PDB file of C-alpha atoms (C1' of nucleotides) in Angstrom:
ATOM      1  CA  UNK A 105       8.693 -17.557 -20.669  1.00 39.00           C
ATOM      2  CA  UNK A 106       8.845 -16.024 -24.004  1.00 39.00           C
ATOM      3  CA  UNK A 107       9.873 -19.216 -26.226  1.00 41.00           C
ATOM      4  CA  UNK A 108      11.378 -22.448 -25.193  1.00 45.00           C
ATOM      5  CA  UNK A 109      12.252 -23.469 -28.835  1.00 45.00           C
ATOM      6  CA  UNK A 110      12.293 -27.484 -28.423  1.00 52.00           C
ATOM      7  CA  UNK A 111      14.718 -27.200 -25.152  1.00 74.00           C
ATOM      8  CA  UNK A 112      17.908 -26.908 -27.093  1.00 90.00           C
ATOM      9  CA  UNK A 113      20.547 -24.258 -27.114  1.00 95.00           C
ATOM     10  CA  UNK A 114      21.961 -25.395 -30.687  1.00 97.00           C
ATOM     11  CA  UNK A 115      19.791 -22.665 -32.616  1.00 95.00           C
ATOM     12  CA  UNK A 116      21.263 -19.843 -30.822  1.00 95.00           C
ATOM     13  CA  UNK A 117      24.780 -21.450 -31.909  1.00 97.00           C
ATOM     14  CA  UNK A 118      23.722 -21.971 -35.055  1.00 97.00           C
ATOM     15  CA  UNK A 119      23.074 -17.748 -35.625  1.00 96.00           C
ATOM     16  CA  UNK A 120      26.231 -16.589 -34.214  1.00 97.00           C
ATOM     17  CA  UNK A 121      28.323 -18.736 -36.349  1.00 97.00           C
ATOM     18  CA  UNK A 122      26.236 -19.862 -39.169  1.00 96.00           C
ATOM     19  CA  UNK A 123      27.147 -17.128 -41.043  1.00 97.00           C
ATOM     20  CA  UNK A 124      28.511 -17.770 -44.711  1.00 97.00           C
ATOM     21  CA  UNK A 125      32.227 -17.010 -43.113  1.00 98.00           C
ATOM     22  CA  UNK A 126      32.055 -16.569 -39.354  1.00 98.00           C
ATOM     23  CA  UNK A 127      33.209 -20.218 -38.607  1.00 98.00           C
ATOM     24  CA  UNK A 128      36.232 -20.285 -41.255  1.00 98.00           C
ATOM     25  CA  UNK A 129      37.263 -16.731 -39.479  1.00 98.00           C
ATOM     26  CA  UNK A 130      36.858 -18.452 -36.122  1.00 98.00           C
ATOM     27  CA  UNK A 131      38.831 -21.055 -37.373  1.00 98.00           C
ATOM     28  CA  UNK A 132      41.817 -19.127 -38.769  1.00 98.00           C
ATOM     29  CA  UNK A 133      41.926 -16.825 -35.663  1.00 98.00           C
ATOM     30  CA  UNK A 134      42.354 -20.205 -33.764  1.00 98.00           C
ATOM     31  CA  UNK A 135      45.554 -20.882 -35.501  1.00 98.00           C
ATOM     32  CA  UNK A 136      46.618 -17.386 -36.187  1.00 98.00           C
ATOM     33  CA  UNK A 137      45.377 -15.612 -32.866  1.00 98.00           C
ATOM     34  CA  UNK A 138      46.526 -11.918 -33.850  1.00 98.00           C
ATOM     35  CA  UNK A 139      45.251 -11.311 -37.455  1.00 98.00           C
ATOM     36  CA  UNK A 140      44.777  -7.891 -39.297  1.00 98.00           C
ATOM     37  CA  UNK A 141      42.177  -7.365 -41.852  1.00 98.00           C
ATOM     38  CA  UNK A 142      44.393  -8.066 -44.766  1.00 98.00           C
ATOM     39  CA  UNK A 143      45.916 -10.976 -43.309  1.00 98.00           C
ATOM     40  CA  UNK A 144      42.054 -12.773 -42.802  1.00 98.00           C
ATOM     41  CA  UNK A 145      41.855 -11.381 -46.270  1.00 98.00           C
ATOM     42  CA  UNK A 146      44.988 -13.019 -47.373  1.00 97.00           C
ATOM     43  CA  UNK A 147      43.849 -16.511 -45.183  1.00 97.00           C
ATOM     44  CA  UNK A 148      40.135 -16.590 -46.844  1.00 97.00           C
ATOM     45  CA  UNK A 149      40.290 -15.542 -50.344  1.00 96.00           C
ATOM     46  CA  UNK A 150      36.823 -16.440 -51.478  1.00 96.00           C
ATOM     47  CA  UNK A 151      35.374 -13.958 -49.126  1.00 97.00           C
ATOM     48  CA  UNK A 152      35.067 -10.462 -49.927  1.00 98.00           C
ATOM     49  CA  UNK A 153      36.554  -7.523 -48.566  1.00 98.00           C
ATOM     50  CA  UNK A 154      32.604  -6.610 -47.972  1.00 98.00           C
ATOM     51  CA  UNK A 155      32.137 -10.039 -46.644  1.00 98.00           C
ATOM     52  CA  UNK A 156      34.902 -10.095 -44.659  1.00 98.00           C
ATOM     53  CA  UNK A 157      33.898  -6.384 -42.878  1.00 98.00           C
ATOM     54  CA  UNK A 158      30.126  -7.401 -42.061  1.00 98.00           C
ATOM     55  CA  UNK A 159      31.009 -11.134 -40.420  1.00 98.00           C
ATOM     56  CA  UNK A 160      33.818  -9.689 -38.255  1.00 98.00           C
ATOM     57  CA  UNK A 161      31.329  -6.754 -37.051  1.00 98.00           C
ATOM     58  CA  UNK A 162      28.777  -9.337 -36.125  1.00 98.00           C
ATOM     59  CA  UNK A 163      31.268 -11.431 -34.454  1.00 98.00           C
ATOM     60  CA  UNK A 164      32.127  -8.417 -32.475  1.00 98.00           C
ATOM     61  CA  UNK A 165      29.195  -7.754 -32.010  1.00 97.00           C
ATOM     62  CA  UNK A 166      28.538 -11.006 -30.135  1.00 97.00           C
ATOM     63  CA  UNK A 167      31.548 -11.027 -28.508  1.00 98.00           C
ATOM     64  CA  UNK A 168      33.398 -13.999 -30.204  1.00 98.00           C
ATOM     65  CA  UNK A 169      36.498 -11.839 -31.480  1.00 98.00           C
ATOM     66  CA  UNK A 170      37.712  -8.200 -30.296  1.00 98.00           C
ATOM     67  CA  UNK A 171      38.920  -5.739 -32.589  1.00 98.00           C
ATOM     68  CA  UNK A 172      41.674  -3.280 -31.548  1.00 98.00           C
ATOM     69  CA  UNK A 173      42.003   0.004 -33.595  1.00 97.00           C
ATOM     70  CA  UNK A 174      45.948   1.899 -33.640  1.00 97.00           C
ATOM     71  CA  UNK A 175      45.627   5.297 -34.980  1.00 95.00           C
ATOM     72  CA  UNK A 176      47.800   5.661 -37.396  1.00 96.00           C
ATOM     73  CA  UNK A 177      47.865   6.225 -41.002  1.00 92.00           C
ATOM     74  CA  UNK A 178      47.559   3.970 -42.612  1.00 95.00           C
ATOM     75  CA  UNK A 179      45.007   2.388 -40.395  1.00 96.00           C
ATOM     76  CA  UNK A 180      46.049  -0.416 -38.782  1.00 98.00           C
ATOM     77  CA  UNK A 181      43.575  -3.219 -37.017  1.00 98.00           C
ATOM     78  CA  UNK A 182      44.175  -6.547 -35.501  1.00 98.00           C
ATOM     79  CA  UNK A 183      41.210  -9.248 -34.497  1.00 98.00           C
ATOM     80  CA  UNK A 184      41.873 -11.774 -31.986  1.00 98.00           C
ATOM     81  CA  UNK A 185      39.172 -14.325 -30.413  1.00 98.00           C
ATOM     82  CA  UNK A 186      37.332 -13.820 -27.191  1.00 98.00           C
ATOM     83  CA  UNK A 187      37.794 -16.332 -24.216  1.00 98.00           C
ATOM     84  CA  UNK A 188      33.976 -17.080 -25.707  1.00 98.00           C
ATOM     85  CA  UNK A 189      35.351 -17.414 -29.129  1.00 98.00           C
ATOM     86  CA  UNK A 190      38.452 -19.845 -28.015  1.00 98.00           C
ATOM     87  CA  UNK A 191      35.404 -22.220 -26.384  1.00 98.00           C
ATOM     88  CA  UNK A 192      34.084 -22.417 -29.759  1.00 98.00           C
ATOM     89  CA  UNK A 193      37.516 -24.593 -30.924  1.00 98.00           C
ATOM     90  CA  UNK A 194      35.548 -27.852 -30.170  1.00 98.00           C
ATOM     91  CA  UNK A 195      32.688 -27.107 -32.438  1.00 98.00           C
ATOM     92  CA  UNK A 196      34.690 -25.518 -35.257  1.00 98.00           C
ATOM     93  CA  UNK A 197      38.117 -27.933 -35.047  1.00 98.00           C
ATOM     94  CA  UNK A 198      35.223 -30.710 -35.082  1.00 98.00           C
ATOM     95  CA  UNK A 199      33.880 -29.323 -38.287  1.00 98.00           C
ATOM     96  CA  UNK A 200      37.086 -29.146 -40.132  1.00 98.00           C
ATOM     97  CA  UNK A 201      37.890 -33.072 -39.409  1.00 97.00           C
ATOM     98  CA  UNK A 202      34.449 -34.055 -40.290  1.00 98.00           C
ATOM     99  CA  UNK A 203      34.601 -32.222 -43.381  1.00 96.00           C
ATOM    100  CA  UNK A 204      37.687 -33.368 -44.062  1.00 94.00           C
ATOM    101  CA  UNK A 205      36.091 -37.140 -44.261  1.00 87.00           C
TER     102      UNK A 205
ATOM    103  CA  UNK B  73      41.716 -28.577 -59.295  1.00 39.00           C
ATOM    104  CA  UNK B  74      38.606 -26.380 -59.487  1.00 39.00           C
ATOM    105  CA  UNK B  75      38.579 -24.664 -56.341  1.00 41.00           C
ATOM    106  CA  UNK B  76      40.658 -24.513 -52.934  1.00 45.00           C
ATOM    107  CA  UNK B  77      39.110 -22.174 -51.167  1.00 45.00           C
ATOM    108  CA  UNK B  78      41.096 -21.428 -48.175  1.00 53.00           C
ATOM    109  CA  UNK B  79      42.747 -24.765 -47.467  1.00 73.00           C
ATOM    110  CA  UNK B  80      39.966 -25.423 -44.924  1.00 90.00           C
ATOM    111  CA  UNK B  81      37.138 -27.838 -45.113  1.00 96.00           C
ATOM    112  CA  UNK B  82      34.580 -25.944 -42.711  1.00 97.00           C
ATOM    113  CA  UNK B  83      32.886 -24.604 -45.437  1.00 96.00           C
ATOM    114  CA  UNK B  84      31.244 -27.955 -46.551  1.00 95.00           C
ATOM    115  CA  UNK B  85      30.515 -28.791 -43.309  1.00 97.00           C
ATOM    116  CA  UNK B  86      28.401 -25.545 -42.885  1.00 97.00           C
ATOM    117  CA  UNK B  87      26.458 -26.055 -46.164  1.00 96.00           C
ATOM    118  CA  UNK B  88      25.471 -29.204 -44.744  1.00 97.00           C
ATOM    119  CA  UNK B  89      24.476 -28.409 -41.114  1.00 97.00           C
ATOM    120  CA  UNK B  90      23.471 -24.808 -41.280  1.00 95.00           C
ATOM    121  CA  UNK B  91      20.308 -24.970 -42.402  1.00 96.00           C
ATOM    122  CA  UNK B  92      17.769 -23.557 -40.040  1.00 97.00           C
ATOM    123  CA  UNK B  93      17.223 -26.839 -38.211  1.00 98.00           C
ATOM    124  CA  UNK B  94      19.231 -29.696 -39.446  1.00 98.00           C
ATOM    125  CA  UNK B  95      21.879 -29.529 -36.707  1.00 98.00           C
ATOM    126  CA  UNK B  96      18.550 -29.169 -33.827  1.00 98.00           C
ATOM    127  CA  UNK B  97      17.339 -32.553 -36.041  1.00 98.00           C
ATOM    128  CA  UNK B  98      20.525 -34.409 -36.160  1.00 98.00           C
ATOM    129  CA  UNK B  99      21.138 -33.379 -32.177  1.00 98.00           C
ATOM    130  CA  UNK B 100      17.314 -35.231 -31.715  1.00 98.00           C
ATOM    131  CA  UNK B 101      18.437 -38.370 -33.984  1.00 98.00           C
ATOM    132  CA  UNK B 102      21.428 -38.792 -31.285  1.00 98.00           C
ATOM    133  CA  UNK B 103      19.156 -38.871 -28.338  1.00 98.00           C
ATOM    134  CA  UNK B 104      16.364 -40.404 -29.954  1.00 98.00           C
ATOM    135  CA  UNK B 105      17.974 -42.918 -32.271  1.00 98.00           C
ATOM    136  CA  UNK B 106      14.564 -43.717 -34.435  1.00 98.00           C
ATOM    137  CA  UNK B 107      12.073 -41.123 -35.036  1.00 98.00           C
ATOM    138  CA  UNK B 108       9.177 -40.896 -36.988  1.00 98.00           C
ATOM    139  CA  UNK B 109       7.956 -37.607 -38.795  1.00 98.00           C
ATOM    140  CA  UNK B 110       5.525 -36.476 -36.109  1.00 98.00           C
ATOM    141  CA  UNK B 111       8.232 -37.762 -33.394  1.00 98.00           C
ATOM    142  CA  UNK B 112      10.230 -35.460 -34.873  1.00 98.00           C
ATOM    143  CA  UNK B 113       7.431 -32.772 -35.407  1.00 97.00           C
ATOM    144  CA  UNK B 114       6.761 -32.495 -31.693  1.00 97.00           C
ATOM    145  CA  UNK B 115      10.525 -32.881 -30.440  1.00 97.00           C
ATOM    146  CA  UNK B 116      10.945 -29.513 -32.713  1.00 97.00           C
ATOM    147  CA  UNK B 117       7.890 -27.714 -32.502  1.00 96.00           C
ATOM    148  CA  UNK B 118       8.913 -24.598 -33.567  1.00 96.00           C
ATOM    149  CA  UNK B 119       9.954 -25.945 -37.054  1.00 97.00           C
ATOM    150  CA  UNK B 120       7.026 -26.120 -39.935  1.00 97.00           C
ATOM    151  CA  UNK B 121       5.455 -29.452 -41.232  1.00 97.00           C
ATOM    152  CA  UNK B 122       6.862 -28.102 -44.650  1.00 98.00           C
ATOM    153  CA  UNK B 123      10.535 -26.817 -43.072  1.00 98.00           C
ATOM    154  CA  UNK B 124      11.087 -30.578 -41.590  1.00 98.00           C
ATOM    155  CA  UNK B 125      10.333 -32.389 -44.647  1.00 98.00           C
ATOM    156  CA  UNK B 126      12.668 -30.041 -46.377  1.00 98.00           C
ATOM    157  CA  UNK B 127      15.558 -30.450 -44.260  1.00 98.00           C
ATOM    158  CA  UNK B 128      15.069 -34.049 -43.716  1.00 98.00           C
ATOM    159  CA  UNK B 129      15.091 -34.368 -47.183  1.00 98.00           C
ATOM    160  CA  UNK B 130      18.722 -32.587 -47.917  1.00 98.00           C
ATOM    161  CA  UNK B 131      20.108 -34.806 -44.482  1.00 98.00           C
ATOM    162  CA  UNK B 132      18.679 -37.941 -46.779  1.00 98.00           C
ATOM    163  CA  UNK B 133      20.414 -36.807 -49.859  1.00 97.00           C
ATOM    164  CA  UNK B 134      23.645 -35.353 -48.300  1.00 97.00           C
ATOM    165  CA  UNK B 135      24.270 -39.055 -46.809  1.00 98.00           C
ATOM    166  CA  UNK B 136      23.719 -37.905 -42.979  1.00 98.00           C
ATOM    167  CA  UNK B 137      20.474 -40.039 -42.550  1.00 98.00           C
ATOM    168  CA  UNK B 138      18.507 -42.914 -43.712  1.00 98.00           C
ATOM    169  CA  UNK B 139      14.654 -42.873 -44.140  1.00 98.00           C
ATOM    170  CA  UNK B 140      12.637 -46.179 -43.906  1.00 98.00           C
ATOM    171  CA  UNK B 141       9.575 -46.302 -45.395  1.00 97.00           C
ATOM    172  CA  UNK B 142       6.456 -48.485 -44.063  1.00 96.00           C
ATOM    173  CA  UNK B 143       4.188 -49.118 -46.945  1.00 95.00           C
ATOM    174  CA  UNK B 144       1.329 -49.170 -44.969  1.00 95.00           C
ATOM    175  CA  UNK B 145      -1.751 -46.954 -44.294  1.00 92.00           C
ATOM    176  CA  UNK B 146      -1.680 -44.655 -42.770  1.00 94.00           C
ATOM    177  CA  UNK B 147       1.996 -43.948 -44.017  1.00 96.00           C
ATOM    178  CA  UNK B 148       4.778 -44.754 -41.518  1.00 97.00           C
ATOM    179  CA  UNK B 149       8.324 -43.415 -42.333  1.00 98.00           C
ATOM    180  CA  UNK B 150      11.161 -43.844 -39.460  1.00 98.00           C
ATOM    181  CA  UNK B 151      14.517 -42.089 -39.695  1.00 98.00           C
ATOM    182  CA  UNK B 152      17.863 -42.558 -38.496  1.00 98.00           C
ATOM    183  CA  UNK B 153      21.562 -41.272 -38.653  1.00 98.00           C
ATOM    184  CA  UNK B 154      24.082 -43.040 -40.952  1.00 98.00           C
ATOM    185  CA  UNK B 155      27.510 -43.023 -39.601  1.00 98.00           C
ATOM    186  CA  UNK B 156      28.182 -40.013 -41.292  1.00 98.00           C
ATOM    187  CA  UNK B 157      25.729 -38.437 -39.194  1.00 98.00           C
ATOM    188  CA  UNK B 158      26.506 -40.030 -36.132  1.00 98.00           C
ATOM    189  CA  UNK B 159      29.956 -38.673 -36.768  1.00 98.00           C
ATOM    190  CA  UNK B 160      29.121 -35.001 -36.102  1.00 98.00           C
ATOM    191  CA  UNK B 161      27.639 -36.172 -32.515  1.00 98.00           C
ATOM    192  CA  UNK B 162      31.011 -34.044 -31.236  1.00 98.00           C
ATOM    193  CA  UNK B 163      30.030 -31.019 -33.291  1.00 98.00           C
ATOM    194  CA  UNK B 164      26.111 -30.839 -32.697  1.00 98.00           C
ATOM    195  CA  UNK B 165      26.921 -31.337 -28.957  1.00 98.00           C
ATOM    196  CA  UNK B 166      29.719 -29.040 -28.733  1.00 98.00           C
ATOM    197  CA  UNK B 167      27.304 -26.348 -30.270  1.00 98.00           C
ATOM    198  CA  UNK B 168      24.552 -27.458 -27.627  1.00 98.00           C
ATOM    199  CA  UNK B 169      26.890 -26.817 -24.760  1.00 97.00           C
ATOM    200  CA  UNK B 170      28.255 -23.885 -26.091  1.00 98.00           C
ATOM    201  CA  UNK B 171      24.949 -22.258 -26.376  1.00 96.00           C
ATOM    202  CA  UNK B 172      23.941 -23.160 -22.627  1.00 94.00           C
ATOM    203  CA  UNK B 173      26.735 -20.589 -21.905  1.00 87.00           C
TER     204      UNK B 173
ATOM    205  C1'  DC C 226       0.341 -39.672 -41.622  1.00 85.48           C
ATOM    206  C1'  DA C 227       3.787 -37.950 -44.107  1.00 85.48           C
ATOM    207  C1'  DG C 228       4.457 -35.529 -47.143  1.00 85.48           C
ATOM    208  C1'  DC C 229       4.191 -32.335 -51.914  1.00 85.48           C
ATOM    209  C1'  DA C 230       2.786 -27.602 -54.583  1.00 85.48           C
ATOM    210  C1'  DT C 231       2.523 -22.565 -54.680  1.00 85.48           C
ATOM    211  C1'  DC C 232       3.022 -17.474 -53.528  1.00 85.48           C
ATOM    212  C1'  DC C 233       5.372 -14.472 -51.692  1.00 85.48           C
ATOM    213  C1'  DC C 234       8.599 -11.774 -48.713  1.00 85.48           C
ATOM    214  C1'  DG C 235      12.653 -10.230 -45.984  1.00 85.48           C
ATOM    215  C1'  DG C 236      17.263 -11.017 -45.748  1.00 85.48           C
ATOM    216  C1'  DT C 237      21.806 -12.463 -47.976  1.00 85.48           C
ATOM    217  C1'  DC C 238      25.530 -11.937 -50.376  1.00 85.48           C
ATOM    218  C1'  DG C 239      28.119 -10.531 -55.109  1.00 85.48           C
ATOM    219  C1'  DA C 240      29.725  -6.739 -57.957  1.00 85.48           C
ATOM    220  C1'  DT C 241      31.224  -1.971 -58.001  1.00 85.48           C
ATOM    221  C1'  DA C 242      32.483   2.084 -56.405  1.00 85.48           C
ATOM    222  C1'  DC C 243      33.916   5.807 -52.920  1.00 85.48           C
ATOM    223  C1'  DT C 244      36.355   7.551 -48.246  1.00 85.48           C
ATOM    224  C1'  DG C 245      39.711   8.622 -44.040  1.00 85.48           C
TER     225       DG C 245
ATOM    226  C1'  DC D  23      45.204   0.395 -45.241  1.00 85.48           C
ATOM    227  C1'  DA D  24      40.407  -0.838 -43.725  1.00 85.48           C
ATOM    228  C1'  DG D  25      36.992   0.192 -44.388  1.00 85.48           C
ATOM    229  C1'  DT D  26      31.510   2.063 -46.245  1.00 85.48           C
ATOM    230  C1'  DA D  27      27.661   2.879 -49.673  1.00 85.48           C
ATOM    231  C1'  DT D  28      24.346   1.404 -52.921  1.00 85.48           C
ATOM    232  C1'  DC D  29      22.154  -1.585 -56.167  1.00 85.48           C
ATOM    233  C1'  DG D  30      20.106  -5.865 -57.704  1.00 85.48           C
ATOM    234  C1'  DA D  31      19.328 -10.737 -57.962  1.00 85.48           C
ATOM    235  C1'  DC D  32      18.906 -14.971 -55.725  1.00 85.48           C
ATOM    236  C1'  DC D  33      16.858 -17.790 -52.231  1.00 85.48           C
ATOM    237  C1'  DG D  34      15.809 -19.682 -47.753  1.00 85.48           C
ATOM    238  C1'  DG D  35      12.030 -20.006 -45.276  1.00 85.48           C
ATOM    239  C1'  DG D  36       6.773 -18.361 -43.821  1.00 85.48           C
ATOM    240  C1'  DA D  37       1.850 -19.276 -44.662  1.00 85.48           C
ATOM    241  C1'  DT D  38      -1.505 -22.225 -46.840  1.00 85.48           C
ATOM    242  C1'  DG D  39      -4.027 -25.535 -49.001  1.00 85.48           C
ATOM    243  C1'  DC D  40      -4.214 -30.143 -51.275  1.00 85.48           C
ATOM    244  C1'  DT D  41      -2.922 -35.386 -52.005  1.00 85.48           C
ATOM    245  C1'  DG D  42      -1.772 -40.640 -51.052  1.00 85.48           C
TER     246       DG D  42
END
DNA sequence: CAGCATCCCGGTCGATACTG
DNA sequence: CAGTATCGACCGGGATGCTG
């Protein structure tokens, strides 16, 4: 065994959702199941384009969202949650509720 | 109003629990309601003493845990969750479950 | 035992500009 | 429209050593 890290899996979860905008993106995709890049920009105005692209890429690599690219001009992409991503509903909505006090 | 940040409270929650060990600490305090500093060290061996002290201090400042100091030699402290902290149960346990696959 | 002080490095993130 | 490239500032966090 390589590393038993306190017998808890929270660290792995944290790594995947603690990116500055990841949980917000997931939250938005729960409410708007299919989003274009620009829609997410509007939904999360404080997140820069660069950051949005970065976080989306990581989320995709981690298998939490899928990206569908339409080969058209101008480009069009659509993002949505995978099943794995949807499973975070409890966590993300819990965060939202808790944050409201 | 200063900043409406996408009408969602997730960012605030994230700030309070995204410290590298905060959610793990909360998780441990859910299972072991009263812990000494050294107990937390044993429960979370990958977290250095420095980091543990730091995260505990921030959690305390954010009102998620309370610290009871016994004026004895050698020093003895006990940490436990506040109500506000306990309210994170859903989130933290959700993270644990999700992390297990 | 339960911390704090210091040094320091690598990753994170904003600003800005460019591209297919 | 949906990104990528580059630069630079900031700071989270590791290593180590000291203290009441």
